[in-house]
Amino acid sequence: MVRQERAARTRAALVRAAAEEIDRRGYDGTSLNKVINAAGISMGALTFHFSTKSELADEVQSQGSHAARTVADHVTAGSGPALQAVIDLTLELARLLEEDPVVRSAARLARERPGSPAWSAAWLPAVHSLLAQAQRDGQLHPAVLPETIAALVVHLVAGTETYARARSVTTDTARASAVVQLGRIWQLALSGISPREPSDGPPTPRS
Amino acid sequence: MVRQERAARTRAALVRAAAEEIDRRGYDGTSLNKVINAAGISMGALTFHFSTKSELADEVQSQGSHAARTVADHVTAGSGPALQAVIDLTLELARLLEEDPVVRSAARLARERPGSPAWSAAWLPAVHSLLAQAQRDGQLHPAVLPETIAALVVHLVAGTETYARARSVTTDTARASAVVQLGRIWQLALSGISPREPSDGPPTPRS
């Protein structure tokens, strides 16, 4: 029993150390030697749990996707307005990306390892179904397509990942948290940048 | 003269091959052997131009920043409305990120190499000054802060970089181009997601 607990702690420390290394240096830049040094664990103990770097990365991705799916399930199960649920989901993802290197590295690994499922597969289906609901409930401007809001969400979450990673290595504490920053951006996206009654029409993208 | 032209072509081929490798695999994942194989150039010719991987990466970053700065200067020099210029600048950056692996890898390198200047340093100052102008010209909703639009821009450009990189390795031609996708998102951000006359007020971020 004590041995099992110790093994579980060792395994968790390895996953955490691997996640921190991968988050900073990427899959290719991560060596198992650096991981065991950071975790203070022997190579023998590592290979007892994970026989290859690939297996260790699989576990990081699995845990990072699980965390995002848990948030998506929780938000989807709520009874509030669907558009608000989409916003809450992205703010929860921002919190995960800010606080949890396992989630940040899972998002990074999904891009860097060919053939692995996108990290967004854990939460994007929930966004699509909530946006369809928001449209049915009249919560969207008639000219706005749910697919475009979904594209905005994907861009904002990717931007948040970049922002949170940069913030994790800086000592500049004056930068707003990823969650606060994203909340401000949503406020702006909901009401719109242009004045409500423009004299000569809002500017539009030309391409 | 012919020799100088050949040297310039070799140098350009090396920078291009390095950019494509770095764009896909990151700085740590890129080896000079892979770069010379991709460029079809000998290691001797590479070291004639760049004595280290670091020097080669410096050149990629320099060219990628120069391309972005050129776009920012061009847009800033225009005489149209300032808010439209910000949108045009981001769409031009999206086009660069979509079409030019040197620009994509410059953006990536700036994050992965400690101590190197942010890629956004080449264009974000122009965004800030244009947004201040847009505010003075009454092009912004009174409740919207220029800093928040700047944060939106940074998130959207980071999201576009991720989108363009993913699109560069996919064979799924049904995905919208990064420029088209960003144009749609701007349209939405300008007019806002919520209906103009909501019966019970728009949803707001809770955190």
Coordinates of C-alpha atoms in Angstrom, one line a residue:
Chain A
M1 CA 0.0 0.0 0.0
V2 CA 2.7 2.4 1.0
R3 CA 4.7 1.2 -2.0
Q4 CA 1.8 1.8 -4.3
E5 CA 1.4 5.4 -2.9
R6 CA 5.1 6.0 -3.4
A7 CA 4.9 4.7 -7.0
A8 CA 1.9 7.0 -7.7
R9 CA 3.7 10.0 -6.3
T10 CA 6.8 9.2 -8.4
R11 CA 4.7 8.8 -11.5
A12 CA 2.9 12.1 -10.8
A13 CA 6.3 13.9 -10.2
L14 CA 7.5 12.5 -13.5
V15 CA 4.5 13.7 -15.4
R16 CA 4.7 17.1 -13.8
A17 CA 8.5 17.5 -14.6
A18 CA 8.0 16.3 -18.2
A19 CA 5.1 18.8 -18.6
E20 CA 7.2 21.7 -17.4
E21 CA 10.1 20.7 -19.7
I22 CA 7.8 20.2 -22.7
D23 CA 5.9 23.4 -22.0
R24 CA 9.2 25.4 -22.3
R25 CA 11.2 23.5 -24.8
G26 CA 8.7 21.4 -26.9
Y27 CA 8.7 17.7 -27.5
D28 CA 11.9 17.6 -29.6
G29 CA 13.7 19.8 -27.2
T30 CA 12.9 17.7 -24.2
S31 CA 15.3 15.0 -23.0
L32 CA 14.5 12.3 -20.5
N33 CA 17.7 13.2 -18.7
K34 CA 16.4 16.7 -18.0
V35 CA 13.1 15.3 -16.9
I36 CA 14.6 12.9 -14.3
N37 CA 17.0 15.6 -13.0
A38 CA 14.1 18.0 -12.6
A39 CA 12.0 15.4 -10.8
G40 CA 14.9 14.1 -8.7
I41 CA 14.2 10.6 -9.9
S42 CA 16.5 7.9 -11.3
M43 CA 16.4 6.8 -14.9
G44 CA 15.5 3.3 -13.6
A45 CA 12.5 4.7 -11.8
L46 CA 11.4 6.6 -14.9
T47 CA 11.7 3.5 -17.2
F48 CA 9.7 1.5 -14.7
H49 CA 6.8 3.9 -15.3
F50 CA 7.4 5.0 -18.9
S51 CA 9.5 3.1 -21.3
T52 CA 9.9 5.9 -23.8
K53 CA 9.6 9.7 -24.1
S54 CA 6.6 9.0 -26.3
E55 CA 4.8 7.1 -23.6
L56 CA 5.4 9.9 -21.1
A57 CA 4.1 12.5 -23.6
D58 CA 1.0 10.3 -24.2
E59 CA 0.3 10.5 -20.5
V60 CA 0.8 14.3 -20.4
Q61 CA -1.6 14.7 -23.3
S62 CA -4.1 12.3 -21.8
Q63 CA -4.2 14.3 -18.5
G64 CA -4.3 17.7 -20.2
S65 CA -7.2 16.6 -22.4
H66 CA -9.0 15.1 -19.4
A67 CA -8.7 18.4 -17.5
A68 CA -10.2 20.3 -20.4
R69 CA -13.0 17.8 -20.9
T70 CA -13.9 17.9 -17.3
V71 CA -14.3 21.7 -17.5
A72 CA -16.3 21.4 -20.8
D73 CA -18.6 18.8 -19.2
H74 CA -19.1 20.9 -16.1
V75 CA -20.0 24.0 -18.1
T76 CA -22.3 22.1 -20.5
A77 CA -24.2 20.6 -17.5
G78 CA -25.1 24.1 -16.2
S79 CA -28.5 25.7 -16.7
G80 CA -27.4 29.2 -17.5
P81 CA -27.6 31.0 -20.9
A82 CA -25.6 29.1 -23.5
L83 CA -23.5 32.1 -24.7
Q84 CA -22.5 32.7 -21.1
A85 CA -21.5 29.1 -20.9
V86 CA -19.2 29.4 -23.9
I87 CA -17.5 32.4 -22.2
D88 CA -17.2 30.6 -18.9
L89 CA -15.7 27.6 -20.7
T90 CA -13.0 29.7 -22.3
L91 CA -12.3 31.5 -19.0
E92 CA -11.9 28.1 -17.3
L93 CA -9.6 26.9 -20.1
A94 CA -7.6 30.1 -19.6
R95 CA -7.3 29.3 -15.9
L96 CA -6.1 25.8 -16.7
L97 CA -3.6 27.1 -19.2
E98 CA -2.4 29.7 -16.7
E99 CA -2.1 27.4 -13.7
D100 CA -1.3 23.9 -15.0
P101 CA 1.8 23.2 -17.1
V102 CA 0.3 19.7 -17.9
V103 CA -2.5 21.4 -19.7
R104 CA -0.2 23.9 -21.5
S105 CA 2.1 21.1 -22.6
A106 CA -0.8 18.9 -23.7
A107 CA -1.9 21.7 -26.0
R108 CA 1.6 22.2 -27.3
L109 CA 2.2 18.4 -27.8
A110 CA -1.0 18.0 -29.7
R111 CA 0.5 20.3 -32.3
E112 CA 4.0 19.0 -32.3
R113 CA 3.3 15.3 -32.4
P114 CA 2.0 14.2 -35.8
G115 CA -1.1 12.1 -35.6
S116 CA -2.0 13.0 -32.1
P117 CA -5.6 14.3 -31.5
A118 CA -6.0 18.1 -31.2
W119 CA -6.2 19.3 -27.7
S120 CA -9.3 21.3 -28.8
A121 CA -11.1 17.9 -29.4
A122 CA -11.6 17.9 -25.6
W123 CA -13.7 21.1 -25.6
L124 CA -14.5 22.4 -29.0
P125 CA -17.5 20.0 -29.5
A126 CA -19.1 21.6 -26.4
V127 CA -18.5 25.1 -27.8
H128 CA -20.2 24.2 -31.1
S129 CA -23.3 22.7 -29.3
L130 CA -23.6 25.6 -26.9
L131 CA -23.3 28.2 -29.8
A132 CA -26.1 26.4 -31.7
Q133 CA -28.2 26.6 -28.5
A134 CA -27.3 30.3 -28.1
Q135 CA -28.5 31.0 -31.7
R136 CA -31.8 29.1 -31.1
D137 CA -32.3 31.1 -27.9
G138 CA -31.8 34.5 -29.7
Q139 CA -28.6 35.4 -27.8
L140 CA -26.6 36.1 -31.0
H141 CA -26.8 39.2 -33.3
P142 CA -28.7 38.0 -36.4
A143 CA -25.8 38.8 -38.7
V144 CA -23.4 36.7 -36.6
L145 CA -22.7 33.0 -37.5
P146 CA -22.0 30.5 -34.8
E147 CA -19.1 29.2 -36.9
T148 CA -17.5 32.6 -36.7
I149 CA -17.8 32.8 -33.0
A150 CA -16.3 29.3 -32.8
A151 CA -13.4 30.6 -34.9
L152 CA -13.0 33.5 -32.5
V153 CA -13.0 31.1 -29.6
V154 CA -10.3 28.9 -31.2
H155 CA -8.2 32.0 -31.9
L156 CA -8.7 33.4 -28.4
V157 CA -7.8 30.1 -26.7
A158 CA -4.7 29.7 -28.9
G159 CA -3.8 33.3 -28.1
T160 CA -4.4 32.6 -24.4
E161 CA -2.1 29.6 -24.5
T162 CA 0.7 31.8 -26.0
Y163 CA 0.1 34.5 -23.5
A164 CA 0.0 32.1 -20.5
R165 CA 3.2 30.4 -21.6
A166 CA 5.0 33.7 -22.0
R167 CA 3.7 34.9 -18.6
S168 CA 4.9 31.6 -16.9
V169 CA 8.5 32.5 -17.7
T170 CA 8.4 36.2 -17.0
T171 CA 9.0 38.0 -13.7
D172 CA 6.9 40.9 -14.9
T173 CA 4.0 40.6 -12.4
A174 CA 2.4 43.7 -13.9
R175 CA 1.0 41.7 -16.8
A176 CA -2.7 40.9 -16.4
S177 CA -3.5 37.3 -15.7
A178 CA -4.6 35.3 -18.8
V179 CA -8.1 35.0 -17.3
V180 CA -8.5 38.7 -16.6
Q181 CA -7.2 39.6 -20.1
L182 CA -9.6 37.2 -21.8
G183 CA -12.5 38.5 -19.8
R184 CA -11.8 42.0 -21.0
I185 CA -11.6 40.8 -24.6
W186 CA -15.0 39.0 -24.3
Q187 CA -16.6 42.2 -22.9
L188 CA -15.4 44.0 -26.0
A189 CA -16.4 41.2 -28.4
L190 CA -19.9 41.1 -27.0
S191 CA -20.7 44.7 -27.3
G192 CA -18.5 45.4 -30.3
I193 CA -15.7 47.8 -31.0
S194 CA -17.6 50.3 -33.2
P195 CA -19.9 53.0 -31.7
R196 CA -23.5 51.8 -31.7
E197 CA -24.7 54.6 -34.0
P198 CA -21.8 55.3 -36.3
S199 CA -22.3 58.3 -38.5
D200 CA -20.7 56.7 -41.5
G201 CA -20.9 53.0 -40.9
P202 CA -18.3 50.9 -39.1
P203 CA -15.0 50.0 -40.8
T204 CA -15.0 46.5 -42.3
P205 CA -12.2 44.1 -43.2
R206 CA -11.4 44.7 -46.8
S207 CA -10.2 41.1 -47.5
Chain B
M1 CA 29.7 38.8 -59.8
V2 CA 28.3 35.4 -60.8
R3 CA 30.0 34.1 -57.7
Q4 CA 28.3 36.7 -55.5
E5 CA 24.9 35.9 -57.0
R6 CA 25.4 32.2 -56.3
A7 CA 26.5 32.9 -52.7
A8 CA 23.3 35.1 -52.2
R9 CA 21.1 32.3 -53.6
T10 CA 22.8 29.7 -51.4
R11 CA 22.3 32.0 -48.4
A12 CA 18.6 32.5 -49.2
A13 CA 18.1 28.8 -49.7
L14 CA 19.6 28.1 -46.3
V15 CA 17.5 30.7 -44.5
R16 CA 14.4 29.3 -46.2
A17 CA 15.2 25.7 -45.3
A18 CA 16.1 26.6 -41.8
A19 CA 12.8 28.5 -41.5
E20 CA 10.7 25.6 -42.7
E21 CA 12.5 23.2 -40.3
I22 CA 12.2 25.6 -37.3
D23 CA 8.5 26.4 -38.1
R24 CA 7.7 22.7 -37.9
R25 CA 10.0 21.5 -35.2
G26 CA 11.1 24.5 -33.2
Y27 CA 14.6 25.7 -32.4
D28 CA 15.6 22.8 -30.2
G29 CA 14.2 20.3 -32.7
T30 CA 16.1 21.7 -35.6
S31 CA 19.5 20.2 -36.6
L32 CA 21.9 21.8 -39.1
N33 CA 22.1 18.4 -40.8
K34 CA 18.4 18.4 -41.6
V35 CA 18.7 22.0 -42.9
I36 CA 21.5 21.3 -45.3
N37 CA 19.8 18.1 -46.5
A38 CA 16.6 20.1 -47.2
A39 CA 18.5 22.9 -48.9
G40 CA 20.7 20.5 -50.9
I41 CA 23.8 22.3 -49.7
S42 CA 27.0 21.0 -48.1
M43 CA 27.9 21.6 -44.4
G44 CA 30.9 23.5 -45.7
A45 CA 28.8 25.9 -47.6
L46 CA 26.5 26.4 -44.6
T47 CA 29.3 27.2 -42.2
F48 CA 30.7 29.6 -44.8
H49 CA 27.5 31.6 -44.4
F50 CA 26.5 30.8 -40.8
S51 CA 29.0 29.5 -38.3
T52 CA 26.3 28.3 -35.8
K53 CA 22.6 27.4 -35.6
S54 CA 22.2 30.5 -33.4
E55 CA 23.5 32.7 -36.2
L56 CA 21.2 31.1 -38.7
A57 CA 18.2 31.6 -36.4
D58 CA 19.3 35.2 -35.9
E59 CA 19.0 35.8 -39.6
V60 CA 15.5 34.1 -39.7
Q61 CA 14.3 36.3 -36.9
S62 CA 15.8 39.4 -38.5
Q63 CA 14.1 38.8 -41.9
G64 CA 10.8 37.8 -40.2
S65 CA 10.8 41.0 -38.1
H66 CA 11.8 43.1 -41.2
A67 CA 8.8 41.7 -43.1
A68 CA 6.4 42.6 -40.3
R69 CA 7.9 46.0 -39.8
T70 CA 7.6 46.8 -43.6
V71 CA 3.9 45.9 -43.4
A72 CA 3.4 48.1 -40.3
D73 CA 5.2 51.0 -41.8
H74 CA 3.2 50.8 -45.0
V75 CA -0.1 50.6 -43.2
T76 CA 0.8 53.5 -40.8
A77 CA 1.8 55.7 -43.8
G78 CA -1.7 55.3 -45.3
S79 CA -4.3 58.0 -45.0
G80 CA -7.5 55.9 -44.2
P81 CA -9.3 55.6 -40.8
A82 CA -6.9 54.4 -38.1
L83 CA -9.2 51.6 -36.9
Q84 CA -9.3 50.2 -40.5
A85 CA -5.5 50.5 -40.6
V86 CA -5.2 48.3 -37.5
I87 CA -7.5 45.7 -39.2
D88 CA -5.5 45.9 -42.4
L89 CA -2.3 45.5 -40.5
T90 CA -3.5 42.3 -38.8
L91 CA -4.8 40.9 -42.2
E92 CA -1.4 41.6 -43.8
L93 CA 0.3 39.9 -40.8
A94 CA -2.1 36.9 -41.3
R95 CA -1.1 36.8 -45.0
L96 CA 2.6 36.8 -44.1
L97 CA 2.1 34.1 -41.5
E98 CA 0.1 32.1 -44.0
E99 CA 2.5 32.4 -46.9
D100 CA 6.0 32.9 -45.4
P101 CA 7.6 30.2 -43.3
V102 CA 10.4 32.7 -42.4
V103 CA 7.8 34.9 -40.7
R104 CA 6.1 32.0 -38.9
S105 CA 9.4 30.7 -37.7
A106 CA 10.6 34.2 -36.7
A107 CA 7.5 34.4 -34.5
R108 CA 8.1 31.0 -33.0
L109 CA 11.9 31.7 -32.5
A110 CA 11.2 34.9 -30.6
R111 CA 9.3 32.8 -28.0
E112 CA 11.7 29.9 -27.9
R113 CA 15.0 31.7 -27.7
P114 CA 15.4 33.4 -24.3
G115 CA 16.5 37.0 -24.5
S116 CA 15.5 37.5 -28.1
P117 CA 13.1 40.4 -28.9
A118 CA 9.4 39.6 -29.3
W119 CA 8.3 39.3 -32.9
S120 CA 5.5 41.7 -32.0
A121 CA 8.0 44.4 -31.3
A122 CA 8.0 44.9 -35.1
W123 CA 4.4 45.8 -35.4
L124 CA 2.7 46.3 -31.9
P125 CA 3.9 49.9 -31.5
A126 CA 2.1 50.7 -34.8
V127 CA -1.1 49.1 -33.4
H128 CA -0.9 51.2 -30.2
S129 CA -0.4 54.4 -32.0
L130 CA -3.2 53.7 -34.5
L131 CA -5.6 52.8 -31.7
A132 CA -4.9 56.0 -29.9
Q133 CA -5.6 57.8 -33.1
A134 CA -8.8 55.8 -33.6
Q135 CA -10.0 56.8 -30.1
R136 CA -9.3 60.5 -30.8
D137 CA -11.2 60.2 -34.0
G138 CA -14.3 58.7 -32.3
Q139 CA -14.0 55.4 -34.1
L140 CA -14.3 53.4 -30.9
H141 CA -17.3 52.6 -28.7
P142 CA -16.9 54.9 -25.7
A143 CA -16.8 51.9 -23.3
V144 CA -13.9 50.2 -25.2
L145 CA -10.3 50.9 -24.1
P146 CA -7.6 50.9 -26.8
E147 CA -5.5 48.6 -24.5
T148 CA -8.2 46.0 -24.7
I149 CA -8.4 46.2 -28.5
A150 CA -4.6 45.8 -28.5
A151 CA -4.9 42.7 -26.3
L152 CA -7.5 41.4 -28.7
V153 CA -5.1 42.0 -31.6
V154 CA -2.2 40.2 -29.8
H155 CA -4.5 37.2 -29.1
L156 CA -5.8 37.2 -32.7
V157 CA -2.4 37.3 -34.2
A158 CA -1.1 34.6 -31.9
G159 CA -4.2 32.5 -32.8
T160 CA -3.6 33.2 -36.5
E161 CA 0.0 32.0 -36.2
T162 CA -1.2 28.7 -34.7
Y163 CA -3.9 28.4 -37.3
A164 CA -1.6 29.2 -40.2
R165 CA 1.0 26.7 -38.9
A166 CA -1.6 23.9 -38.5
R167 CA -2.9 24.7 -42.0
S168 CA 0.6 24.6 -43.5
V169 CA 0.9 20.9 -42.6
T170 CA -2.7 19.8 -43.4
T171 CA -4.0 18.5 -46.7
D172 CA -7.5 19.6 -45.7
T173 CA -8.0 22.4 -48.3
A174 CA -11.6 23.0 -47.0
R175 CA -10.2 25.0 -44.1
A176 CA -10.6 28.8 -44.6
S177 CA -7.4 30.7 -45.2
A178 CA -6.0 32.5 -42.2
V179 CA -6.8 35.8 -43.8
V180 CA -10.4 35.0 -44.6
Q181 CA -10.9 33.5 -41.1
L182 CA -9.4 36.6 -39.4
G183 CA -11.5 38.9 -41.6
R184 CA -14.7 37.2 -40.4
I185 CA -13.6 37.5 -36.8
W186 CA -13.0 41.2 -37.2
Q187 CA -16.4 41.7 -38.7
L188 CA -17.9 40.1 -35.6
A189 CA -15.7 42.0 -33.2
L190 CA -16.6 45.3 -34.8
S191 CA -20.4 44.9 -34.6
G192 CA -20.5 42.7 -31.5
I193 CA -21.9 39.2 -30.8
S194 CA -24.9 40.3 -28.8
P195 CA -28.1 41.6 -30.4
R196 CA -28.1 45.4 -30.5
E197 CA -31.3 45.7 -28.4
P198 CA -31.1 42.9 -25.9
S199 CA -34.2 42.3 -23.9
D200 CA -32.4 41.4 -20.7
G201 CA -28.8 42.7 -21.3
P202 CA -25.9 40.9 -22.8
P203 CA -24.1 38.2 -21.0
T204 CA -20.8 39.3 -19.4
P205 CA -17.7 37.5 -18.4
R206 CA -18.1 36.7 -14.7
S207 CA -14.4 36.7 -13.9

